[in-house]
CSV table of N, CA and C in Angstrom, one decimal:
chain,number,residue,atom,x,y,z
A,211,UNK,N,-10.8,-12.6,-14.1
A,211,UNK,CA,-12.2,-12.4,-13.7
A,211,UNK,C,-12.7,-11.1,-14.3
A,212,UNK,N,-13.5,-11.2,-15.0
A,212,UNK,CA,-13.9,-10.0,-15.7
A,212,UNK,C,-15.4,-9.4,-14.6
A,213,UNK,N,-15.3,-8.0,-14.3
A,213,UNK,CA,-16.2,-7.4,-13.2
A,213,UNK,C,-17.1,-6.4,-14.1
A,214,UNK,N,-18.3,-7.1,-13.9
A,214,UNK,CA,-19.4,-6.3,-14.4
A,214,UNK,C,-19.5,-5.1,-14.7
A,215,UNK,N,-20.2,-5.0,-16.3
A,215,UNK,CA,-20.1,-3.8,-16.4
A,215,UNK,C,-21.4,-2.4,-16.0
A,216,UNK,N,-21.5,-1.3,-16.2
A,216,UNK,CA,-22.6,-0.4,-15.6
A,216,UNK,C,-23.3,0.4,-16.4
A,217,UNK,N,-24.1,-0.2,-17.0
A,217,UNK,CA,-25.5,-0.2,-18.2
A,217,UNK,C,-24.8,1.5,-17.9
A,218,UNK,N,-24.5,2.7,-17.0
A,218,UNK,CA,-24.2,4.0,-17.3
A,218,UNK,C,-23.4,4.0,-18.6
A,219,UNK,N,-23.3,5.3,-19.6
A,219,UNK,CA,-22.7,5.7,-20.4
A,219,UNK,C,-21.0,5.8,-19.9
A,220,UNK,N,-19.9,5.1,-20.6
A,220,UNK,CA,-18.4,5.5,-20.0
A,220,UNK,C,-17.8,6.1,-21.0
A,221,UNK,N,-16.7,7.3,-20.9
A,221,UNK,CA,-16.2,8.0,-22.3
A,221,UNK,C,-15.2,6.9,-22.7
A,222,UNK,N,-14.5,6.6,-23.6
A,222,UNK,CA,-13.8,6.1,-24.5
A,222,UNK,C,-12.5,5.9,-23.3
A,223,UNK,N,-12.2,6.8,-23.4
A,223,UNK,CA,-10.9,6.7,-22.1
A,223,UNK,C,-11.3,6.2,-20.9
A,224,UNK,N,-12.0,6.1,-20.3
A,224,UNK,CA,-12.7,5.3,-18.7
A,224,UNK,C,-12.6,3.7,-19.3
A,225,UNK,N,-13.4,3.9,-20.2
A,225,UNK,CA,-13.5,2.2,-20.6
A,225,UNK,C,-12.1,1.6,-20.8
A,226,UNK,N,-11.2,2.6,-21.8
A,226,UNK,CA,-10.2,1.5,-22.5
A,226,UNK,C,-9.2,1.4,-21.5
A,227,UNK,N,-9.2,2.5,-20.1
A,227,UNK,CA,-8.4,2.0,-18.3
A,227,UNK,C,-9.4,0.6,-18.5
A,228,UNK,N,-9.9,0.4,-18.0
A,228,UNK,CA,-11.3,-0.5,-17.2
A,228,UNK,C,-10.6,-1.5,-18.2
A,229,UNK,N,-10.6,-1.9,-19.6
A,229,UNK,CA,-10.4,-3.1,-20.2
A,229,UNK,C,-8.7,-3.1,-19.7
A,230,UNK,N,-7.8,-2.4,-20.5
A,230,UNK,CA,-6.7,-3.0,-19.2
A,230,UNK,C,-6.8,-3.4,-18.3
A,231,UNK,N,-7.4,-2.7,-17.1
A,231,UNK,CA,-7.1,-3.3,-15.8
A,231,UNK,C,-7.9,-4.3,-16.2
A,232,UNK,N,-8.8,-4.8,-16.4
A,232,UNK,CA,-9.5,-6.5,-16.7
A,232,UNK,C,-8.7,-7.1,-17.3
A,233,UNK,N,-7.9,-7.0,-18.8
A,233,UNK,CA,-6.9,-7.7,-19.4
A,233,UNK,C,-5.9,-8.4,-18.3
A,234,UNK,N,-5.2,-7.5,-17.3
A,234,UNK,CA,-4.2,-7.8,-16.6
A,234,UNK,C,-4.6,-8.6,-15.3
A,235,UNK,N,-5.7,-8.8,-15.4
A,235,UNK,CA,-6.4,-9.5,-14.5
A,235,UNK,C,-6.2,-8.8,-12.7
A,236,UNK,N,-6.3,-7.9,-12.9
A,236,UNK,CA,-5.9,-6.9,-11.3
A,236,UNK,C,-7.0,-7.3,-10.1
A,237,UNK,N,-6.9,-6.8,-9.4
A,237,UNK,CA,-8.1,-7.1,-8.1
A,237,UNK,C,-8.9,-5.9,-8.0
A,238,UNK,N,-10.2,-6.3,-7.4
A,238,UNK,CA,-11.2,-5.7,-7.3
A,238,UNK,C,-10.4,-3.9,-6.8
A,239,UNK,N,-10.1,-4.4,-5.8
A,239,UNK,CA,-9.2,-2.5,-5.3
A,239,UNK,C,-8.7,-2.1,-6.3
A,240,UNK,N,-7.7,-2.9,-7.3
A,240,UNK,CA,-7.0,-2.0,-8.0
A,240,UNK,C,-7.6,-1.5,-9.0
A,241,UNK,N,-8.5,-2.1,-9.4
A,241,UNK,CA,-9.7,-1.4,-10.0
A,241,UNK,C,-10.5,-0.5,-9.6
A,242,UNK,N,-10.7,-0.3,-8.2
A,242,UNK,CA,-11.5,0.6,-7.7
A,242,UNK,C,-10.7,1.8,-7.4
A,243,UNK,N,-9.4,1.9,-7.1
A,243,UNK,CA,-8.8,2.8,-6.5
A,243,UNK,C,-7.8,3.5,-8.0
A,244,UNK,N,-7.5,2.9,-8.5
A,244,UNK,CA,-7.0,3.7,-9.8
A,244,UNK,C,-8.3,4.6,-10.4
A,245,UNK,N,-9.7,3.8,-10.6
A,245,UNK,CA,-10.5,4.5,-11.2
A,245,UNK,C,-10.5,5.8,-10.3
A,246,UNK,N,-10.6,5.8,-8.9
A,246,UNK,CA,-10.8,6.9,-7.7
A,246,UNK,C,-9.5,8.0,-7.9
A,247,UNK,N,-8.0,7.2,-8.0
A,247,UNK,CA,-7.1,8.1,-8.4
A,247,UNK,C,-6.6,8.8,-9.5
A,248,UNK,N,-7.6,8.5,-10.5
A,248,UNK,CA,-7.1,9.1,-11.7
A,248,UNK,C,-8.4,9.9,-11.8
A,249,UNK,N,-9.3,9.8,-10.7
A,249,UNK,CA,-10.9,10.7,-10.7
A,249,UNK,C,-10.1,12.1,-10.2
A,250,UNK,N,-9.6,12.1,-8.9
A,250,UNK,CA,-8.8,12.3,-8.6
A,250,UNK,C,-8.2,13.4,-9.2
A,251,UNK,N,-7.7,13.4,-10.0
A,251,UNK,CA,-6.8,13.9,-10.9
A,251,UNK,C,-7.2,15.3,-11.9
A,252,UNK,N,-8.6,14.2,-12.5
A,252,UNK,CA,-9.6,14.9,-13.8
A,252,UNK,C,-10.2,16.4,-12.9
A,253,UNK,N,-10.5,16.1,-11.7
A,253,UNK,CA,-11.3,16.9,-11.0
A,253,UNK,C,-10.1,18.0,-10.4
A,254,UNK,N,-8.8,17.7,-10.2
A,254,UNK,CA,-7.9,18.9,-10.3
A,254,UNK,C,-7.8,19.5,-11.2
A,255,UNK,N,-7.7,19.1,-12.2
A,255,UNK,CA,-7.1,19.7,-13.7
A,255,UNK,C,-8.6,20.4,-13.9
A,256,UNK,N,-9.3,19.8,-13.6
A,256,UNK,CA,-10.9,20.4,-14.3
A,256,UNK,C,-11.2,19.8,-15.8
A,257,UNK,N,-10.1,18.8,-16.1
A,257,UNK,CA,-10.6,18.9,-17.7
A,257,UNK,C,-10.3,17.2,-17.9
A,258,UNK,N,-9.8,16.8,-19.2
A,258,UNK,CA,-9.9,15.0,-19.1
A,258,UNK,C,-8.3,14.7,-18.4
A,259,UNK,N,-8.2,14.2,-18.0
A,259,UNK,CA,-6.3,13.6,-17.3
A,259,UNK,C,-5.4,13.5,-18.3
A,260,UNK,N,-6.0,13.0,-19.7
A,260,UNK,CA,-5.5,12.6,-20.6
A,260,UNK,C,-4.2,13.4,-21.2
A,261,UNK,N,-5.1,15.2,-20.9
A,261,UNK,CA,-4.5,16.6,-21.4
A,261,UNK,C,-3.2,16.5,-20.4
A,262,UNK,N,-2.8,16.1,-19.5
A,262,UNK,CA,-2.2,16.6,-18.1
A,262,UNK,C,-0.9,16.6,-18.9
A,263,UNK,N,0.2,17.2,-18.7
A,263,UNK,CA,1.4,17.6,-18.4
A,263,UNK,C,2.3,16.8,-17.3
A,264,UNK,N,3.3,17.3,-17.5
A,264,UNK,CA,4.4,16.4,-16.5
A,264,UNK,C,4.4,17.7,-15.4
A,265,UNK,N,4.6,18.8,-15.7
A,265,UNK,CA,4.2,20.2,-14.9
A,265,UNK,C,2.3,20.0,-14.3
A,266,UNK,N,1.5,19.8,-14.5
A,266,UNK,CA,0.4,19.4,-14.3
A,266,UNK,C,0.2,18.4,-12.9
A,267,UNK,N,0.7,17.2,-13.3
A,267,UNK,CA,1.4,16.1,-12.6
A,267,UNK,C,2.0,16.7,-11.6
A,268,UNK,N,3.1,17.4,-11.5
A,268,UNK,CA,4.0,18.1,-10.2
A,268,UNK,C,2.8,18.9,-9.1
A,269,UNK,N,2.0,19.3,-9.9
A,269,UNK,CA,1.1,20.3,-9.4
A,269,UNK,C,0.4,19.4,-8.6
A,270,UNK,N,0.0,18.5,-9.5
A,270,UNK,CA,-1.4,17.6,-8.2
A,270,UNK,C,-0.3,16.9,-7.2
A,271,UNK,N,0.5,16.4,-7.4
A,271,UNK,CA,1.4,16.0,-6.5
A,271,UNK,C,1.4,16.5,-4.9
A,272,UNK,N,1.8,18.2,-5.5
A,272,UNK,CA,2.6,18.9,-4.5
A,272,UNK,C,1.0,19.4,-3.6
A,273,UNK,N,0.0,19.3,-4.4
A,273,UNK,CA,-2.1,20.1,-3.6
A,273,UNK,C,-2.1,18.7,-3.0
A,274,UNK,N,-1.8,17.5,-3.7
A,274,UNK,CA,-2.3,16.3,-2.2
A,274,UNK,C,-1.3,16.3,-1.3
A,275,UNK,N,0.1,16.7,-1.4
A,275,UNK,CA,0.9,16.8,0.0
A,275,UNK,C,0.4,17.7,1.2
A,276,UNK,N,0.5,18.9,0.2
A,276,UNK,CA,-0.5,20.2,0.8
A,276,UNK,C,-2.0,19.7,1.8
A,277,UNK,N,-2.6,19.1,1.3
A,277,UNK,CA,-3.6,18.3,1.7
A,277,UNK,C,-3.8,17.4,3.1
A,278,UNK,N,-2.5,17.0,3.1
A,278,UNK,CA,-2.5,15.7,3.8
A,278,UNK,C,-2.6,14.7,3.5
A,279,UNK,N,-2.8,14.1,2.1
A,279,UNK,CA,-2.9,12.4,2.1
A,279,UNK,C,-1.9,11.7,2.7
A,280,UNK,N,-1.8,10.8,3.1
A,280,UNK,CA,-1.5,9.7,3.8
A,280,UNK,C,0.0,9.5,2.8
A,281,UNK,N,1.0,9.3,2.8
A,281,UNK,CA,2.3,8.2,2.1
A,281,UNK,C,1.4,7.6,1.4
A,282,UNK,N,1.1,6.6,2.1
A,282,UNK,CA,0.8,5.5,1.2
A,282,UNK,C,0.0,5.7,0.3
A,283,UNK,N,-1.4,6.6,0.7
A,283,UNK,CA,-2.5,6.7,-0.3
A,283,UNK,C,-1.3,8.0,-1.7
A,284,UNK,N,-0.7,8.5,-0.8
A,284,UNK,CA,0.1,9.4,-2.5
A,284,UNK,C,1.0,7.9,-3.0
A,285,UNK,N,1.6,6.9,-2.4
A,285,UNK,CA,2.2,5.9,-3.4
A,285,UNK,C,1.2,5.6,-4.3
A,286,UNK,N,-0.4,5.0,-3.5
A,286,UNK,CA,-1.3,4.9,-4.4
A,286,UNK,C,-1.3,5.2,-5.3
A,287,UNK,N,-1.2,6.5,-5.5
A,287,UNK,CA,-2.2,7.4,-6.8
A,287,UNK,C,-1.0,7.4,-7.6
A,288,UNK,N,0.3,7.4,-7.1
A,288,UNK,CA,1.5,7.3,-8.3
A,288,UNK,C,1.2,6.0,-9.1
A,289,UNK,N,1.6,5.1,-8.5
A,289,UNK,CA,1.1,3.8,-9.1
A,289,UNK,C,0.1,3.8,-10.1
A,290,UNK,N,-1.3,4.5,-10.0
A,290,UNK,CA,-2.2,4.3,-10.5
A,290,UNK,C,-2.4,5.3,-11.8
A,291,UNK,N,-1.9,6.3,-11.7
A,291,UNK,CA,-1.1,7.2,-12.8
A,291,UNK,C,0.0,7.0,-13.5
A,292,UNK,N,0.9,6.1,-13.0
A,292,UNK,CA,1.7,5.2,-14.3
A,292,UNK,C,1.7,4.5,-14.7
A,293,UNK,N,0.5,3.7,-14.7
A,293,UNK,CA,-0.1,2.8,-14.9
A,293,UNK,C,-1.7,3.3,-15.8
A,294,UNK,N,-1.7,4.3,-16.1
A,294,UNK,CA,-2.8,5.1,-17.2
A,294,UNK,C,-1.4,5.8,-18.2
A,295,UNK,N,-0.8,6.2,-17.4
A,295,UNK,CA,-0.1,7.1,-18.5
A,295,UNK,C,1.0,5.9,-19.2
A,296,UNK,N,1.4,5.2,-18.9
A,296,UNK,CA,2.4,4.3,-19.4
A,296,UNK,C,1.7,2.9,-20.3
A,297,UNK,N,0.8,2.4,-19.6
A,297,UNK,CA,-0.3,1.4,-20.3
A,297,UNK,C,-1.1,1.9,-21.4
A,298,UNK,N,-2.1,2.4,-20.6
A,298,UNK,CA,-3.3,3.1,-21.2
A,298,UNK,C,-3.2,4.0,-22.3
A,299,UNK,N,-2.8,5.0,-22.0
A,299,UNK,CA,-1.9,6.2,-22.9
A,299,UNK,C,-0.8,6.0,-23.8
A,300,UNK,N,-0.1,4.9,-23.0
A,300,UNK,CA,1.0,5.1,-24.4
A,300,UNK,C,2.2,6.3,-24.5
A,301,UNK,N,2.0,7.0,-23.3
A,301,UNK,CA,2.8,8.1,-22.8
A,301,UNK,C,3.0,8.1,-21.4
A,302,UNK,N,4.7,7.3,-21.4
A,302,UNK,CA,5.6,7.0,-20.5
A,302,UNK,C,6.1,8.4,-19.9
A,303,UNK,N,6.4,9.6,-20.9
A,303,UNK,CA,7.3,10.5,-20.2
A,303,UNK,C,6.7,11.3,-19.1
A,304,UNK,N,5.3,12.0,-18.7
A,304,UNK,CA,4.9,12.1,-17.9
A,304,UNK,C,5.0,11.8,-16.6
A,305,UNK,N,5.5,10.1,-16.7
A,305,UNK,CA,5.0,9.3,-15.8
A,305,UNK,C,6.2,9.3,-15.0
A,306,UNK,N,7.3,9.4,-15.8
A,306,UNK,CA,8.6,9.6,-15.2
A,306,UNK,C,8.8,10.5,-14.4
A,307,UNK,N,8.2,11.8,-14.4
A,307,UNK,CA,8.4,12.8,-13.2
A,307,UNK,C,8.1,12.8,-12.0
A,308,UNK,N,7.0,11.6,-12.0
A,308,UNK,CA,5.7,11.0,-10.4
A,308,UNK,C,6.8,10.7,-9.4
A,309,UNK,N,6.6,11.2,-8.3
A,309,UNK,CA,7.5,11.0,-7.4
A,309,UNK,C,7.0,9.7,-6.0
A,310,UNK,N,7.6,8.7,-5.9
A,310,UNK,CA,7.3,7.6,-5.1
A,310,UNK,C,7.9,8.1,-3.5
A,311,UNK,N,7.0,8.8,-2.6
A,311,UNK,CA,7.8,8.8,-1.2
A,311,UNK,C,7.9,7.1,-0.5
A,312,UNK,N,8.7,8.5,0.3
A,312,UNK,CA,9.7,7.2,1.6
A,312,UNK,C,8.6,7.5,2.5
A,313,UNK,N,8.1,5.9,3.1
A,313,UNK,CA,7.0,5.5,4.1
A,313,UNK,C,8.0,4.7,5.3
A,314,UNK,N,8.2,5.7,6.4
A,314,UNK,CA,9.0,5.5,7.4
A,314,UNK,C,8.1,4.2,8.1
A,315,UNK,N,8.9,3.4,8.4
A,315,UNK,CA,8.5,2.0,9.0
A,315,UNK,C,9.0,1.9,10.5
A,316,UNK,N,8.1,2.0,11.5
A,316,UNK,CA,8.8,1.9,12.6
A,316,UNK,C,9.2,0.4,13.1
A,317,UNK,N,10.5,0.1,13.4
A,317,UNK,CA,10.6,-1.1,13.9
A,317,UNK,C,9.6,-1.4,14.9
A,318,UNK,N,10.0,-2.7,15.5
A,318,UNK,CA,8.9,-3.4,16.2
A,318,UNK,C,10.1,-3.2,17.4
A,319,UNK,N,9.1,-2.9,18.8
A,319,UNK,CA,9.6,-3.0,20.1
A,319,UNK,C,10.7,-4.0,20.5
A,320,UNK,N,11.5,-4.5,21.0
A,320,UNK,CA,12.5,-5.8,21.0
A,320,UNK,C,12.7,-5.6,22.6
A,321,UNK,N,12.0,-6.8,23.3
A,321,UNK,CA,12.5,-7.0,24.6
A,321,UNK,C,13.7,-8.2,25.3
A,322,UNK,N,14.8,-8.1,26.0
A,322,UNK,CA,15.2,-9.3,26.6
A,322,UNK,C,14.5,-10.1,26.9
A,323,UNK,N,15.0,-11.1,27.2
A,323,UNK,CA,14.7,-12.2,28.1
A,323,UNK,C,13.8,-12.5,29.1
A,324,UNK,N,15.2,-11.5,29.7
A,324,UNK,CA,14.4,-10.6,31.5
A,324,UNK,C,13.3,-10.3,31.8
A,325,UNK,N,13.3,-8.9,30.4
A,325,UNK,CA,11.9,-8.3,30.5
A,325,UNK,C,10.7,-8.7,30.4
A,326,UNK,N,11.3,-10.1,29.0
A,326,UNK,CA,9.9,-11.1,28.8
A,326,UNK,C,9.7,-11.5,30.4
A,327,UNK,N,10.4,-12.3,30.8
A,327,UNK,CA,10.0,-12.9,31.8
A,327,UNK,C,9.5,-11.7,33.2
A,328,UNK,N,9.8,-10.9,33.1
A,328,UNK,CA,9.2,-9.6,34.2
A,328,UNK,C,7.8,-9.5,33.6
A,329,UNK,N,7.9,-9.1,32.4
A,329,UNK,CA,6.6,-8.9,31.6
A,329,UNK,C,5.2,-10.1,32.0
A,330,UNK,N,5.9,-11.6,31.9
A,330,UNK,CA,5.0,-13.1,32.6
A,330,UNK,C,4.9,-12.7,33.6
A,331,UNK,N,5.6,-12.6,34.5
A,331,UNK,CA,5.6,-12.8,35.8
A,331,UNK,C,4.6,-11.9,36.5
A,332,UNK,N,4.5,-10.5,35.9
A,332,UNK,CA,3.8,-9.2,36.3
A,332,UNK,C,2.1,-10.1,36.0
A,333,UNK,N,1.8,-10.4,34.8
A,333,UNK,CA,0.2,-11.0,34.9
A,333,UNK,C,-0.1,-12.1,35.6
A,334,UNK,N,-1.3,-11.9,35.8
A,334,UNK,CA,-2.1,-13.2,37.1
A,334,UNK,C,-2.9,-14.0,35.6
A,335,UNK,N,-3.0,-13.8,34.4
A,335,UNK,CA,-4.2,-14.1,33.7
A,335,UNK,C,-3.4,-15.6,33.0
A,336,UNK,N,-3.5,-17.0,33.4
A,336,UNK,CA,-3.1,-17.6,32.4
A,336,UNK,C,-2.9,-18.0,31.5
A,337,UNK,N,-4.0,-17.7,30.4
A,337,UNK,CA,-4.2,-17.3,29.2
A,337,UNK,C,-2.7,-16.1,28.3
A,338,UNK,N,-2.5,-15.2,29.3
A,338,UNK,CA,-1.7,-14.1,29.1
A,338,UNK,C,-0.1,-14.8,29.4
A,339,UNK,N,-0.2,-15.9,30.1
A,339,UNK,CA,1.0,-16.6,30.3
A,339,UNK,C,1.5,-17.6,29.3
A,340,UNK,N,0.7,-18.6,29.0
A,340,UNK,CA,0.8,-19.5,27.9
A,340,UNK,C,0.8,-18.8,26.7
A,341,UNK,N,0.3,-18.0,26.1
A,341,UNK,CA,0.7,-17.7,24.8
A,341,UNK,C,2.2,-17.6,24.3
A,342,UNK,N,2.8,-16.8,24.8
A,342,UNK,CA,4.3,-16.3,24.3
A,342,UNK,C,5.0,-17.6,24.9
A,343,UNK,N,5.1,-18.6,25.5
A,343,UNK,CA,6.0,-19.6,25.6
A,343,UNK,C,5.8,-21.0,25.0
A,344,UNK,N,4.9,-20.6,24.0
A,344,UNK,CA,4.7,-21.7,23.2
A,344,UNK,C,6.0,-21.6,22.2
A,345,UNK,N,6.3,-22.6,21.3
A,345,UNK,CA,7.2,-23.0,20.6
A,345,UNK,C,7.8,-22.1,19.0
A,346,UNK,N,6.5,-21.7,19.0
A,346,UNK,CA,6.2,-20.6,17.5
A,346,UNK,C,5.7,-19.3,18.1
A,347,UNK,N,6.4,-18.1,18.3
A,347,UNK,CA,6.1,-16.8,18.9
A,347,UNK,C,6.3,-15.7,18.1
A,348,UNK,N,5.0,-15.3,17.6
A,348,UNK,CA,5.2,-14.0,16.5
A,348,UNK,C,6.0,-14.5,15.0
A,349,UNK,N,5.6,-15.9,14.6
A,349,UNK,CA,6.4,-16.1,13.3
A,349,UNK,C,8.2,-16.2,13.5
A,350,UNK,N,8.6,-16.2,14.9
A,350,UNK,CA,9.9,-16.9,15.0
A,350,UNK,C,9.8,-17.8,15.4
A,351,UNK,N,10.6,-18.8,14.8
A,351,UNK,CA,10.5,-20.1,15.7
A,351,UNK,C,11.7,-20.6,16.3
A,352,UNK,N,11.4,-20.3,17.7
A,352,UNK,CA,12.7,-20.8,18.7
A,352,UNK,C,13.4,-22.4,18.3
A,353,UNK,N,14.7,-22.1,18.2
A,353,UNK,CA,15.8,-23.1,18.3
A,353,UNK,C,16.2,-23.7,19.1
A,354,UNK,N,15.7,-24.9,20.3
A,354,UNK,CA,16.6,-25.0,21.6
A,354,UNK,C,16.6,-24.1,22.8
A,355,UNK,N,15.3,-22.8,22.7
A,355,UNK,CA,15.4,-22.2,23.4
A,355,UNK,C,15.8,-20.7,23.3
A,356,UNK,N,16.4,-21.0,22.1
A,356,UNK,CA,17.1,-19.4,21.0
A,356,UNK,C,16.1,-19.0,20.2
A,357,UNK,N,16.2,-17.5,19.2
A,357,UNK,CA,15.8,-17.6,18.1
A,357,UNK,C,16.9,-17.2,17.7
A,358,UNK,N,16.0,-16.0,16.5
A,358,UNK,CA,17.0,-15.6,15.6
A,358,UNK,C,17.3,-14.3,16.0
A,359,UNK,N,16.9,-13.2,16.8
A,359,UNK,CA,17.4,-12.0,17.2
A,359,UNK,C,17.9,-12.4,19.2
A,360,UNK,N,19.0,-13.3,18.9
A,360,UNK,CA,20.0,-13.7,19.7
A,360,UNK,C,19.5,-13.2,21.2
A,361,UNK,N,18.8,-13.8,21.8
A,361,UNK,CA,17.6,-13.7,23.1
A,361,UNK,C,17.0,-12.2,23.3
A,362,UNK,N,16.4,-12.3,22.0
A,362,UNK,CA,15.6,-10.8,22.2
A,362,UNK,C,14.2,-11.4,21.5
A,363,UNK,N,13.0,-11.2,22.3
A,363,UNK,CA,12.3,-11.5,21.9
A,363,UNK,C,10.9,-10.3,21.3
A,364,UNK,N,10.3,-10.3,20.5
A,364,UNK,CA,9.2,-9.0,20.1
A,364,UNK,C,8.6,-8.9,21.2
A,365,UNK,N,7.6,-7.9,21.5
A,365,UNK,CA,6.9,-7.5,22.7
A,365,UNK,C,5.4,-7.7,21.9
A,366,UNK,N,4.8,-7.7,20.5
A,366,UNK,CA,3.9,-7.9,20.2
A,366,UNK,C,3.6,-9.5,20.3
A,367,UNK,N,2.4,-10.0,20.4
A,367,UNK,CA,1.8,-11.1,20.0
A,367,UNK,C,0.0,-11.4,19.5
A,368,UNK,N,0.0,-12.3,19.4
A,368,UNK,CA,-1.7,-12.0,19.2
A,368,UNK,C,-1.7,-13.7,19.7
């Protein structure tokens, strides 16, 4: 799906990102957010991204940690900078120094049996009672009464 283009003036380098990401057929975000993270970038350096360094790169790295961006939004911008510098560019070695953090995943709550059933027992709302004892609960599907985390059931549902 090719995404419209913007009668504005684009330099040579904005366009020939923008025709890759259309070649590879990407989605609207990843089109929006690479163009935002490699904006990103030009506006640290002060000059085109194109100039940047592998030492450059460490720099912006280490001012959005400094910052606070989110994990995810710094996996973002790595992604979207190896993905200019390795595609686009034609210069891989840069790209090799971008560092991918670790995004701590907190497990999900896990209650007994018991607890489920303390947990029923405690609400008056029926609505709040039928949900969790239907047959399919949170994407497990009980066996005979089992699932698969051996009578421990999640505490979320919707």
């Amino acid at each position: 799906m090719q995404y419209p283009r913007v009668d504005t003036p684009v330099s040579p380098l904005r366009q020939r990102l923008i025709d890759d990401i259309n070649m590879r057929r990407f989605s609207r975000e990843m089109h929006r957010n690479s163009l935002r993270d490699i904006g990103r970038l030009a506006t640290f350096l002060g000059r085109s991204p194109d100039t940047a360094t592998a030492d450059d790169l460490r720099r912006f790295q280490i001012a959005q940690q400094e910052d606070g961006v989110p994990v995810p939004t710094m996996n973002s911008i790595v992604s979207a900078l190896r993905f200019f510098f390795t595609q686009t560019l034609d210069r891989p070695d840069p790209a090799r120094r971008l560092v991918r953090l670790a995004h701590p995943r907190n497990l999900p709550v896990v209650l007994s049996r018991d607890e489920v059933a303390r947990l029923l027992n405690a609400t008056t709302c029926l609505k709040h009672q039928a949900r969790p004892r239907s047959q399919r609960f949170n994407g497990v599907v009980c066996e005979r009464g089992r699932n698969r985390w051996d009578g421990r059931l999640p505490l979320r549902w919707c």
